[in-house]
Short mmCIF file of N, CA and C in Angstrom, two decimals:
data_model
loop_
_atom_site.label_atom_id
_atom_site.label_comp_id
_atom_site.label_asym_id
_atom_site.label_seq_id
_atom_site.Cartn_x
_atom_site.Cartn_y
_atom_site.Cartn_z
N MET A 139 98.57 118.66 131.86
CA MET A 139 99.30 118.19 130.35
C MET A 139 100.78 117.92 130.71
N THR A 140 101.33 116.91 130.15
CA THR A 140 102.38 116.06 130.51
C THR A 140 103.32 115.65 129.12
N ILE A 141 104.52 116.22 128.61
CA ILE A 141 105.25 115.80 127.47
C ILE A 141 105.71 114.56 128.15
N ARG A 142 105.19 113.53 127.02
CA ARG A 142 105.83 111.98 127.50
C ARG A 142 106.66 111.43 126.39
N PRO A 143 107.64 110.66 126.89
CA PRO A 143 108.72 110.23 126.21
C PRO A 143 108.16 109.63 124.83
N ILE A 144 108.61 109.77 123.76
CA ILE A 144 108.36 109.09 122.44
C ILE A 144 108.97 108.05 122.26
N VAL A 145 108.67 106.76 121.89
CA VAL A 145 109.19 105.56 121.57
C VAL A 145 109.59 105.85 120.03
N ARG A 146 110.86 105.46 120.15
CA ARG A 146 111.84 105.50 118.71
C ARG A 146 112.18 104.27 118.00
N TYR A 147 112.09 104.55 116.52
CA TYR A 147 112.25 103.39 115.85
C TYR A 147 113.49 102.68 116.09
N PRO A 148 113.63 101.35 116.10
CA PRO A 148 112.70 100.58 115.69
C PRO A 148 112.15 99.64 116.90
N ASP A 149 111.70 100.52 117.94
CA ASP A 149 110.92 99.91 118.89
C ASP A 149 109.87 98.88 118.46
N PRO A 150 109.37 97.80 118.84
CA PRO A 150 108.38 96.55 118.39
C PRO A 150 107.26 97.01 118.73
N ARG A 151 107.10 97.88 119.52
CA ARG A 151 105.73 98.39 119.94
C ARG A 151 104.91 99.35 118.55
N LEU A 152 105.97 99.92 117.85
CA LEU A 152 105.49 100.70 116.65
C LEU A 152 104.78 99.63 115.80
N ALA A 153 105.12 98.19 115.80
CA ALA A 153 104.45 97.50 114.79
C ALA A 153 103.39 96.70 115.16
N LEU A 154 102.89 97.18 116.25
CA LEU A 154 101.48 96.57 116.95
C LEU A 154 100.36 97.25 116.82
N PRO A 155 99.24 96.52 116.02
CA PRO A 155 98.16 97.43 115.98
C PRO A 155 97.53 97.81 117.42
N ALA A 156 97.00 99.17 117.38
CA ALA A 156 96.41 99.83 118.83
C ALA A 156 94.93 99.19 119.12
N GLU A 157 94.88 99.10 120.10
CA GLU A 157 93.04 98.61 120.73
C GLU A 157 92.12 99.81 120.30
N PRO A 158 90.80 99.68 119.89
CA PRO A 158 90.07 100.54 119.88
C PRO A 158 89.67 100.99 121.28
N VAL A 159 89.66 102.36 121.35
CA VAL A 159 88.88 102.91 122.43
C VAL A 159 87.74 102.81 123.07
N SER A 160 87.26 102.11 124.11
CA SER A 160 85.96 101.93 124.54
C SER A 160 85.72 102.59 125.83
N MET A 161 86.54 103.61 126.62
CA MET A 161 86.27 104.22 127.63
C MET A 161 86.37 105.74 127.09
N PHE A 162 85.31 106.65 127.40
CA PHE A 162 85.59 107.85 126.89
C PHE A 162 85.23 108.75 127.88
N ASP A 163 86.27 109.12 128.93
CA ASP A 163 86.60 109.68 130.38
C ASP A 163 87.31 110.54 130.12
N ASP A 164 87.83 110.94 131.52
CA ASP A 164 88.71 112.08 131.73
C ASP A 164 90.09 111.72 131.37
N ALA A 165 90.36 110.38 131.49
CA ALA A 165 91.57 109.74 131.44
C ALA A 165 92.17 109.86 129.64
N LEU A 166 91.17 109.80 128.95
CA LEU A 166 90.95 109.77 127.34
C LEU A 166 91.36 111.10 127.10
N ARG A 167 90.70 112.02 127.70
CA ARG A 167 90.94 113.51 127.53
C ARG A 167 92.34 114.12 128.01
N GLU A 168 92.71 113.52 128.96
CA GLU A 168 94.25 113.67 129.50
C GLU A 168 95.32 113.17 128.41
N LEU A 169 95.02 111.85 128.06
CA LEU A 169 95.92 111.23 126.97
C LEU A 169 96.05 112.15 125.64
N ALA A 170 94.86 112.79 125.28
CA ALA A 170 94.65 113.72 124.27
C ALA A 170 95.50 114.82 124.25
N ALA A 171 95.46 115.59 125.61
CA ALA A 171 95.98 116.54 125.83
C ALA A 171 97.65 116.50 125.77
N ASP A 172 97.81 115.36 126.53
CA ASP A 172 99.43 114.87 126.49
C ASP A 172 99.90 114.67 125.09
N LEU A 173 99.24 114.12 124.40
CA LEU A 173 99.58 113.85 122.81
C LEU A 173 100.02 115.14 122.13
N LEU A 174 99.15 116.00 122.60
CA LEU A 174 99.31 117.50 122.02
C LEU A 174 100.51 117.95 122.44
N GLU A 175 100.72 118.22 123.67
CA GLU A 175 101.85 118.99 124.41
C GLU A 175 103.16 117.99 123.80
N THR A 176 103.23 116.75 123.63
CA THR A 176 104.37 115.93 123.12
C THR A 176 104.38 116.27 121.94
N MET A 177 103.57 116.25 120.87
CA MET A 177 103.58 116.52 119.17
C MET A 177 104.30 118.03 119.37
N HIS A 178 103.68 118.95 120.10
CA HIS A 178 104.43 120.36 119.96
C HIS A 178 106.04 120.19 120.21
N ALA A 179 106.32 119.50 121.55
CA ALA A 179 107.52 119.60 121.90
C ALA A 179 108.60 118.83 120.86
N ALA A 180 108.08 117.71 120.00
CA ALA A 180 108.82 117.09 119.40
C ALA A 180 109.65 117.75 118.43
N PRO A 181 109.35 118.54 117.49
CA PRO A 181 108.06 118.91 117.07
C PRO A 181 107.21 118.21 115.75
N GLY A 182 105.99 118.18 115.77
CA GLY A 182 105.37 117.38 114.71
C GLY A 182 104.14 118.01 114.25
N ILE A 183 103.60 117.53 113.34
CA ILE A 183 102.16 117.91 113.01
C ILE A 183 100.93 116.82 113.47
N GLY A 184 101.38 115.74 113.64
CA GLY A 184 100.62 114.40 113.86
C GLY A 184 101.44 113.77 115.02
N ILE A 185 100.38 112.98 115.55
CA ILE A 185 101.02 111.95 116.65
C ILE A 185 100.11 111.06 117.04
N THR A 186 100.13 109.67 117.61
CA THR A 186 99.45 108.85 117.74
C THR A 186 99.85 108.21 118.93
N ALA A 187 98.55 107.65 119.74
CA ALA A 187 99.14 106.95 121.15
C ALA A 187 100.15 106.06 121.29
N PRO A 188 100.28 105.39 120.19
CA PRO A 188 101.29 104.10 120.17
C PRO A 188 102.70 105.07 120.32
N HIS A 189 102.93 106.22 119.58
CA HIS A 189 104.10 107.14 119.73
C HIS A 189 104.59 107.27 121.03
N ILE A 190 103.73 107.20 121.85
CA ILE A 190 104.29 107.45 123.38
C ILE A 190 104.17 106.11 124.03
N GLY A 191 103.98 105.00 123.46
CA GLY A 191 103.90 103.54 124.12
C GLY A 191 102.44 103.23 124.68
N VAL A 192 101.54 104.04 124.22
CA VAL A 192 100.15 103.81 124.59
C VAL A 192 99.25 103.01 123.44
N ALA A 193 98.75 101.72 123.56
CA ALA A 193 98.39 100.92 122.59
C ALA A 193 96.69 101.27 122.50
N LEU A 194 96.56 102.70 121.99
CA LEU A 194 95.26 102.88 121.71
C LEU A 194 95.06 103.92 120.74
N ARG A 195 93.69 103.61 119.82
CA ARG A 195 93.47 104.23 118.60
C ARG A 195 93.14 105.71 118.93
N VAL A 196 94.34 106.35 119.11
CA VAL A 196 94.18 107.89 119.34
C VAL A 196 95.22 108.56 118.45
N VAL A 197 94.75 109.69 117.86
CA VAL A 197 95.30 110.47 116.89
C VAL A 197 95.15 112.03 117.23
N VAL A 198 96.37 112.53 117.30
CA VAL A 198 96.19 114.04 117.37
C VAL A 198 96.95 114.81 116.03
N LEU A 199 95.98 115.91 115.42
CA LEU A 199 96.71 116.27 114.58
C LEU A 199 96.65 117.90 114.43
N GLU A 200 97.59 118.51 114.12
CA GLU A 200 97.51 120.03 114.10
C GLU A 200 98.33 120.60 112.76
N LEU A 201 97.63 120.87 111.82
CA LEU A 201 98.03 120.92 110.43
C LEU A 201 98.14 122.52 110.28
N ASP A 202 97.36 123.26 111.00
CA ASP A 202 97.25 124.64 110.79
C ASP A 202 96.85 125.30 112.40
N LYS A 203 97.80 126.17 112.87
CA LYS A 203 97.83 127.03 114.10
C LYS A 203 96.32 127.63 114.34
N SER A 204 95.85 128.32 113.23
CA SER A 204 94.70 129.08 113.06
C SER A 204 93.17 128.17 113.44
N GLU A 205 93.65 126.64 112.70
CA GLU A 205 92.24 125.92 113.02
C GLU A 205 92.40 125.34 114.38
N GLY A 206 93.64 125.12 114.76
CA GLY A 206 93.88 124.40 115.84
C GLY A 206 94.11 122.86 116.01
N PRO A 207 93.99 122.05 117.12
CA PRO A 207 94.55 120.65 117.10
C PRO A 207 92.99 119.92 116.64
N ARG A 208 93.38 118.73 116.20
CA ARG A 208 92.16 118.00 116.10
C ARG A 208 92.39 116.65 116.61
N THR A 209 91.24 115.99 117.52
CA THR A 209 91.84 114.41 117.96
C THR A 209 90.80 113.75 117.38
N TYR A 210 91.14 112.69 116.94
CA TYR A 210 90.45 111.56 116.41
C TYR A 210 90.63 110.34 117.12
N VAL A 211 89.59 109.81 117.43
CA VAL A 211 89.43 108.54 118.40
C VAL A 211 88.98 107.31 117.27
N ASN A 212 89.63 106.12 117.57
CA ASN A 212 88.93 105.04 116.69
C ASN A 212 88.73 105.67 115.34
N PRO A 213 89.66 106.23 114.42
CA PRO A 213 89.52 106.59 113.22
C PRO A 213 89.44 105.58 112.03
N GLU A 214 88.95 105.51 111.09
CA GLU A 214 88.87 104.35 110.08
C GLU A 214 88.71 105.17 108.65
N ILE A 215 89.28 104.71 107.70
CA ILE A 215 89.02 105.32 106.27
C ILE A 215 88.08 104.39 105.78
N ILE A 216 86.81 105.34 105.07
CA ILE A 216 85.71 104.61 104.61
C ILE A 216 85.71 104.93 103.07
N ARG A 217 86.15 105.73 102.59
CA ARG A 217 86.56 105.86 101.22
C ARG A 217 87.77 106.55 101.13
N ALA A 218 88.40 106.22 99.65
CA ALA A 218 89.63 106.93 99.26
C ALA A 218 89.42 106.77 97.88
N SER A 219 90.09 108.24 97.47
CA SER A 219 90.09 108.33 96.09
C SER A 219 90.98 107.43 95.10
N GLY A 220 90.70 107.05 94.03
CA GLY A 220 91.69 106.60 93.18
C GLY A 220 93.16 107.48 92.77
N GLU A 221 92.67 108.37 92.78
CA GLU A 221 93.92 109.43 92.36
C GLU A 221 94.92 109.28 93.49
N MET A 222 96.26 109.36 93.18
CA MET A 222 97.16 109.26 94.08
C MET A 222 97.79 110.46 94.16
N ILE A 223 98.67 110.87 95.31
CA ILE A 223 99.66 111.89 95.29
C ILE A 223 101.05 111.43 96.06
N LEU A 224 102.23 112.15 95.81
CA LEU A 224 103.48 111.78 96.82
C LEU A 224 103.20 113.17 97.50
N HIS A 225 103.72 112.69 98.64
CA HIS A 225 104.14 113.64 99.80
C HIS A 225 105.13 113.41 100.80
N LYS A 226 105.96 114.35 101.26
CA LYS A 226 107.33 114.07 102.03
C LYS A 226 106.88 113.63 103.60
N GLU A 227 107.30 112.51 104.01
CA GLU A 227 106.80 112.07 105.36
C GLU A 227 108.01 111.93 106.18
N GLY A 228 107.62 112.01 107.52
CA GLY A 228 108.41 111.71 108.83
C GLY A 228 107.94 110.92 109.87
N SER A 229 108.46 111.02 110.81
CA SER A 229 107.70 110.35 112.05
C SER A 229 108.29 111.07 113.29
N VAL A 230 107.77 111.29 114.33
CA VAL A 230 108.21 111.84 115.76
C VAL A 230 109.00 110.58 116.10
N SER A 231 108.98 109.41 115.96
CA SER A 231 109.89 108.47 116.36
C SER A 231 110.98 107.82 115.57
N MET A 232 111.12 108.64 114.53
CA MET A 232 112.34 108.24 113.65
C MET A 232 112.74 110.18 113.22
N PRO A 233 113.15 111.03 114.15
CA PRO A 233 113.17 112.07 113.86
C PRO A 233 114.59 112.58 112.86
N GLY A 234 114.55 113.45 111.67
CA GLY A 234 115.64 113.83 111.18
C GLY A 234 115.88 113.22 109.88
N VAL A 235 114.98 112.26 109.54
CA VAL A 235 114.75 111.62 108.11
C VAL A 235 113.11 111.69 107.46
N ASN A 236 113.11 111.91 106.32
CA ASN A 236 111.90 111.82 105.78
C ASN A 236 111.91 111.40 104.52
N ASP A 237 111.20 110.98 103.70
CA ASP A 237 111.03 110.79 102.21
C ASP A 237 109.58 110.56 101.72
N GLU A 238 109.33 110.67 100.18
CA GLU A 238 108.29 110.97 99.80
C GLU A 238 107.36 109.27 99.63
N VAL A 239 106.23 109.74 99.93
CA VAL A 239 105.21 108.43 100.11
C VAL A 239 104.22 108.59 99.22
N GLU A 240 103.70 107.42 98.22
CA GLU A 240 102.55 107.55 97.75
C GLU A 240 101.44 107.20 98.39
N ARG A 241 100.10 108.25 98.07
CA ARG A 241 98.99 107.94 99.38
C ARG A 241 97.75 108.34 98.42
N HIS A 242 96.71 108.17 98.77
CA HIS A 242 95.31 108.72 98.23
C HIS A 242 95.23 110.15 98.41
N ALA A 243 94.87 110.86 97.15
CA ALA A 243 94.64 112.23 97.39
C ALA A 243 93.52 112.95 98.06
N ARG A 244 92.54 112.04 98.26
CA ARG A 244 91.32 112.24 98.99
C ARG A 244 90.85 111.12 99.94
N LEU A 245 90.07 111.45 100.93
CA LEU A 245 89.74 110.39 101.72
C LEU A 245 88.48 110.96 102.54
N ARG A 246 87.42 109.79 103.08
CA ARG A 246 86.49 110.29 103.99
C ARG A 246 87.01 109.13 105.04
N ILE A 247 86.87 109.72 106.47
CA ILE A 247 87.28 109.18 107.20
C ILE A 247 86.08 109.08 108.36
N ARG A 248 85.74 108.13 109.19
CA ARG A 248 85.00 108.31 110.19
C ARG A 248 85.62 107.81 111.62
N TYR A 249 85.08 108.75 112.74
CA TYR A 249 85.97 108.67 113.83
C TYR A 249 85.09 109.11 115.13
N GLN A 250 85.63 109.09 116.24
CA GLN A 250 84.98 109.66 117.62
C GLN A 250 85.64 110.39 117.94
N ASP A 251 85.00 111.66 118.68
CA ASP A 251 85.84 112.73 119.65
C ASP A 251 86.07 111.98 120.87
N THR A 252 86.80 112.91 121.76
CA THR A 252 86.90 112.52 123.17
C THR A 252 85.82 112.18 123.96
N ASP A 253 84.48 112.70 123.55
CA ASP A 253 83.10 112.26 124.44
C ASP A 253 82.70 111.07 123.69
N GLY A 254 83.19 110.40 122.35
CA GLY A 254 82.28 109.18 121.85
C GLY A 254 81.55 109.71 120.87
N ASN A 255 81.47 110.90 120.67
CA ASN A 255 80.26 111.30 119.49
C ASN A 255 80.99 110.96 117.90
N MET A 256 80.26 110.17 116.91
CA MET A 256 80.81 109.91 115.76
C MET A 256 80.55 111.06 114.87
N HIS A 257 82.01 110.89 114.14
CA HIS A 257 81.65 112.05 113.13
C HIS A 257 82.39 111.42 111.69
N THR A 258 82.20 112.08 110.71
CA THR A 258 82.76 111.82 109.39
C THR A 258 83.62 113.18 109.08
N GLU A 259 84.59 112.85 108.12
CA GLU A 259 85.28 114.07 107.65
C GLU A 259 85.90 113.45 106.22
N GLU A 260 86.01 114.61 105.49
CA GLU A 260 86.44 114.80 104.07
C GLU A 260 87.79 115.66 104.13
N SER A 261 88.88 114.85 103.63
CA SER A 261 89.97 115.41 103.65
C SER A 261 90.88 115.42 102.27
N ASP A 262 91.68 116.27 101.92
CA ASP A 262 92.39 116.07 100.63
C ASP A 262 93.78 116.42 100.82
N GLY A 263 94.81 116.27 100.40
CA GLY A 263 96.07 117.01 100.29
C GLY A 263 96.73 116.64 101.51
N LEU A 264 97.55 117.60 102.18
CA LEU A 264 98.23 117.20 103.40
C LEU A 264 97.26 116.55 104.47
N ARG A 265 96.24 116.99 104.93
CA ARG A 265 95.44 116.12 105.84
C ARG A 265 94.83 115.02 105.53
N ALA A 266 94.76 114.58 104.23
CA ALA A 266 94.86 113.22 103.86
C ALA A 266 95.54 112.43 103.93
N VAL A 267 96.82 112.87 103.67
CA VAL A 267 98.08 112.08 103.97
C VAL A 267 98.40 111.92 105.19
N CYS A 268 98.34 113.05 106.23
CA CYS A 268 98.03 112.75 107.73
C CYS A 268 97.36 111.37 108.15
N HIS A 269 96.12 111.67 107.67
CA HIS A 269 94.95 110.56 108.25
C HIS A 269 95.66 109.08 107.86
N GLN A 270 95.96 108.97 106.49
CA GLN A 270 96.76 107.83 106.11
C GLN A 270 97.45 107.16 106.90
N HIS A 271 98.64 108.33 107.28
CA HIS A 271 99.80 107.83 107.87
C HIS A 271 99.61 107.47 109.20
N GLU A 272 98.51 108.60 110.07
CA GLU A 272 98.44 108.06 111.25
C GLU A 272 97.50 106.91 111.53
N ILE A 273 96.84 106.60 110.54
CA ILE A 273 95.76 105.43 110.78
C ILE A 273 96.77 104.20 110.45
N ASP A 274 97.61 104.05 109.35
CA ASP A 274 98.85 103.15 109.24
C ASP A 274 99.42 103.05 110.58
N GLN A 275 99.86 103.83 111.19
CA GLN A 275 100.54 103.67 112.44
C GLN A 275 99.53 103.10 113.66
N LEU A 276 98.27 103.44 113.62
CA LEU A 276 97.42 102.60 114.47
C LEU A 276 97.13 101.43 114.20
N ASP A 277 97.99 100.84 112.85
CA ASP A 277 97.45 99.56 112.52
C ASP A 277 98.83 98.88 112.73
N GLY A 278 99.69 99.30 113.09
CA GLY A 278 100.79 98.91 113.41
C GLY A 278 101.84 98.83 112.11
N VAL A 279 101.57 99.88 110.99
CA VAL A 279 102.41 99.91 109.74
C VAL A 279 103.20 101.14 109.84
N PHE A 280 104.19 101.10 110.31
CA PHE A 280 105.42 102.36 110.42
C PHE A 280 105.57 102.96 109.03
N TRP A 281 105.48 104.17 108.83
CA TRP A 281 105.90 104.58 107.55
C TRP A 281 106.63 104.36 106.56
N ILE A 282 107.91 103.83 106.89
CA ILE A 282 108.87 103.35 105.92
C ILE A 282 108.43 102.07 105.47
N ARG A 283 107.43 101.65 106.05
CA ARG A 283 106.97 100.14 105.25
C ARG A 283 106.48 100.60 103.92
N ARG A 284 105.90 101.75 103.61
CA ARG A 284 105.30 102.20 102.62
C ARG A 284 106.44 102.54 101.31
N LEU A 285 107.86 102.46 101.60
CA LEU A 285 108.80 102.75 100.94
C LEU A 285 109.14 101.29 100.30
N SER A 286 110.02 101.49 98.94
CA SER A 286 110.77 100.18 98.58
C SER A 286 111.68 99.89 99.39
N ARG A 287 111.94 98.76 99.36
CA ARG A 287 113.04 98.10 100.32
C ARG A 287 114.08 98.87 100.33
N LEU A 288 114.71 99.25 98.94
CA LEU A 288 115.92 99.88 98.87
C LEU A 288 116.17 101.43 99.63
N LYS A 289 114.90 102.39 99.25
CA LYS A 289 114.67 103.52 99.79
C LYS A 289 114.81 103.32 101.53
N ARG A 290 114.07 102.03 101.80
CA ARG A 290 113.70 101.76 103.50
C ARG A 290 115.13 101.47 103.84
N GLU A 291 116.20 100.91 103.56
CA GLU A 291 117.29 100.50 103.95
C GLU A 291 118.48 101.66 104.03
N ARG A 292 118.17 102.48 102.96
CA ARG A 292 118.96 103.86 102.95
C ARG A 292 118.49 104.68 104.08
N LEU A 293 117.24 105.05 104.32
CA LEU A 293 116.57 105.63 105.23
C LEU A 293 117.24 105.35 106.62
N ILE A 294 116.83 103.95 106.64
CA ILE A 294 117.25 103.12 108.19
C ILE A 294 118.85 103.54 108.56
N LYS A 295 119.84 103.26 107.49
CA LYS A 295 120.95 103.64 107.66
C LYS A 295 121.39 105.07 108.03
N ARG A 296 120.70 105.94 107.32
CA ARG A 296 120.90 107.31 107.58
C ARG A 296 120.39 107.51 109.02
N PHE A 297 119.39 107.32 109.41
CA PHE A 297 118.93 107.17 110.66
C PHE A 297 119.62 106.93 111.64
N GLU A 298 120.07 105.69 111.78
CA GLU A 298 121.01 105.09 112.63
C GLU A 298 122.37 105.95 112.85
N LYS A 299 122.65 106.34 111.65
CA LYS A 299 124.13 107.30 111.58
C LYS A 299 123.49 108.64 112.37
N LEU A 300 122.32 109.59 112.18
CA LEU A 300 121.88 110.40 112.88
C LEU A 300 121.88 110.16 114.54
N SER A 301 121.47 108.94 114.75
CA SER A 301 121.14 108.61 116.10
C SER A 301 122.25 108.60 116.66
N ARG A 302 123.43 108.16 116.06
CA ARG A 302 124.93 107.91 117.06
C ARG A 302 125.61 109.21 117.03
N GLY A 303 124.97 110.06 116.25
CA GLY A 303 125.60 111.55 116.60
C GLY A 303 126.62 112.13 115.81
#
């Protein structure tokens, strides 16, 4: 397992859609392990392959240490509730800043594991927020695009100031 460099905002690779995974092999399992190590080092609770410059549809989440990490390959939302919630979000690619984003309260997603087996999962609350946030990233939609223009511009200025030290 290797801690990989994280792609920082505004790197244009964060705005590109990731490619579906078609090879379920040791290289994929190694990528998932590297994502987990990198996420822990960041620190964060979720990370995608595009966050480390790999344009593949792979997500690793670890929301609860007792449950352990989960890897989602080629995840997609198949149902979303009409009910919406606000949750504070941030990104390993834009450390030090966060803001509230409106997301669906409950979801059903379909995904594959690192062996290629298909699964569905129901989620709500923080897990549903994380699924939407990371699937957006796989689609090339960086989380701040979900904010109003004014909030986004203020957040970018704050991040630039933090980055300058």
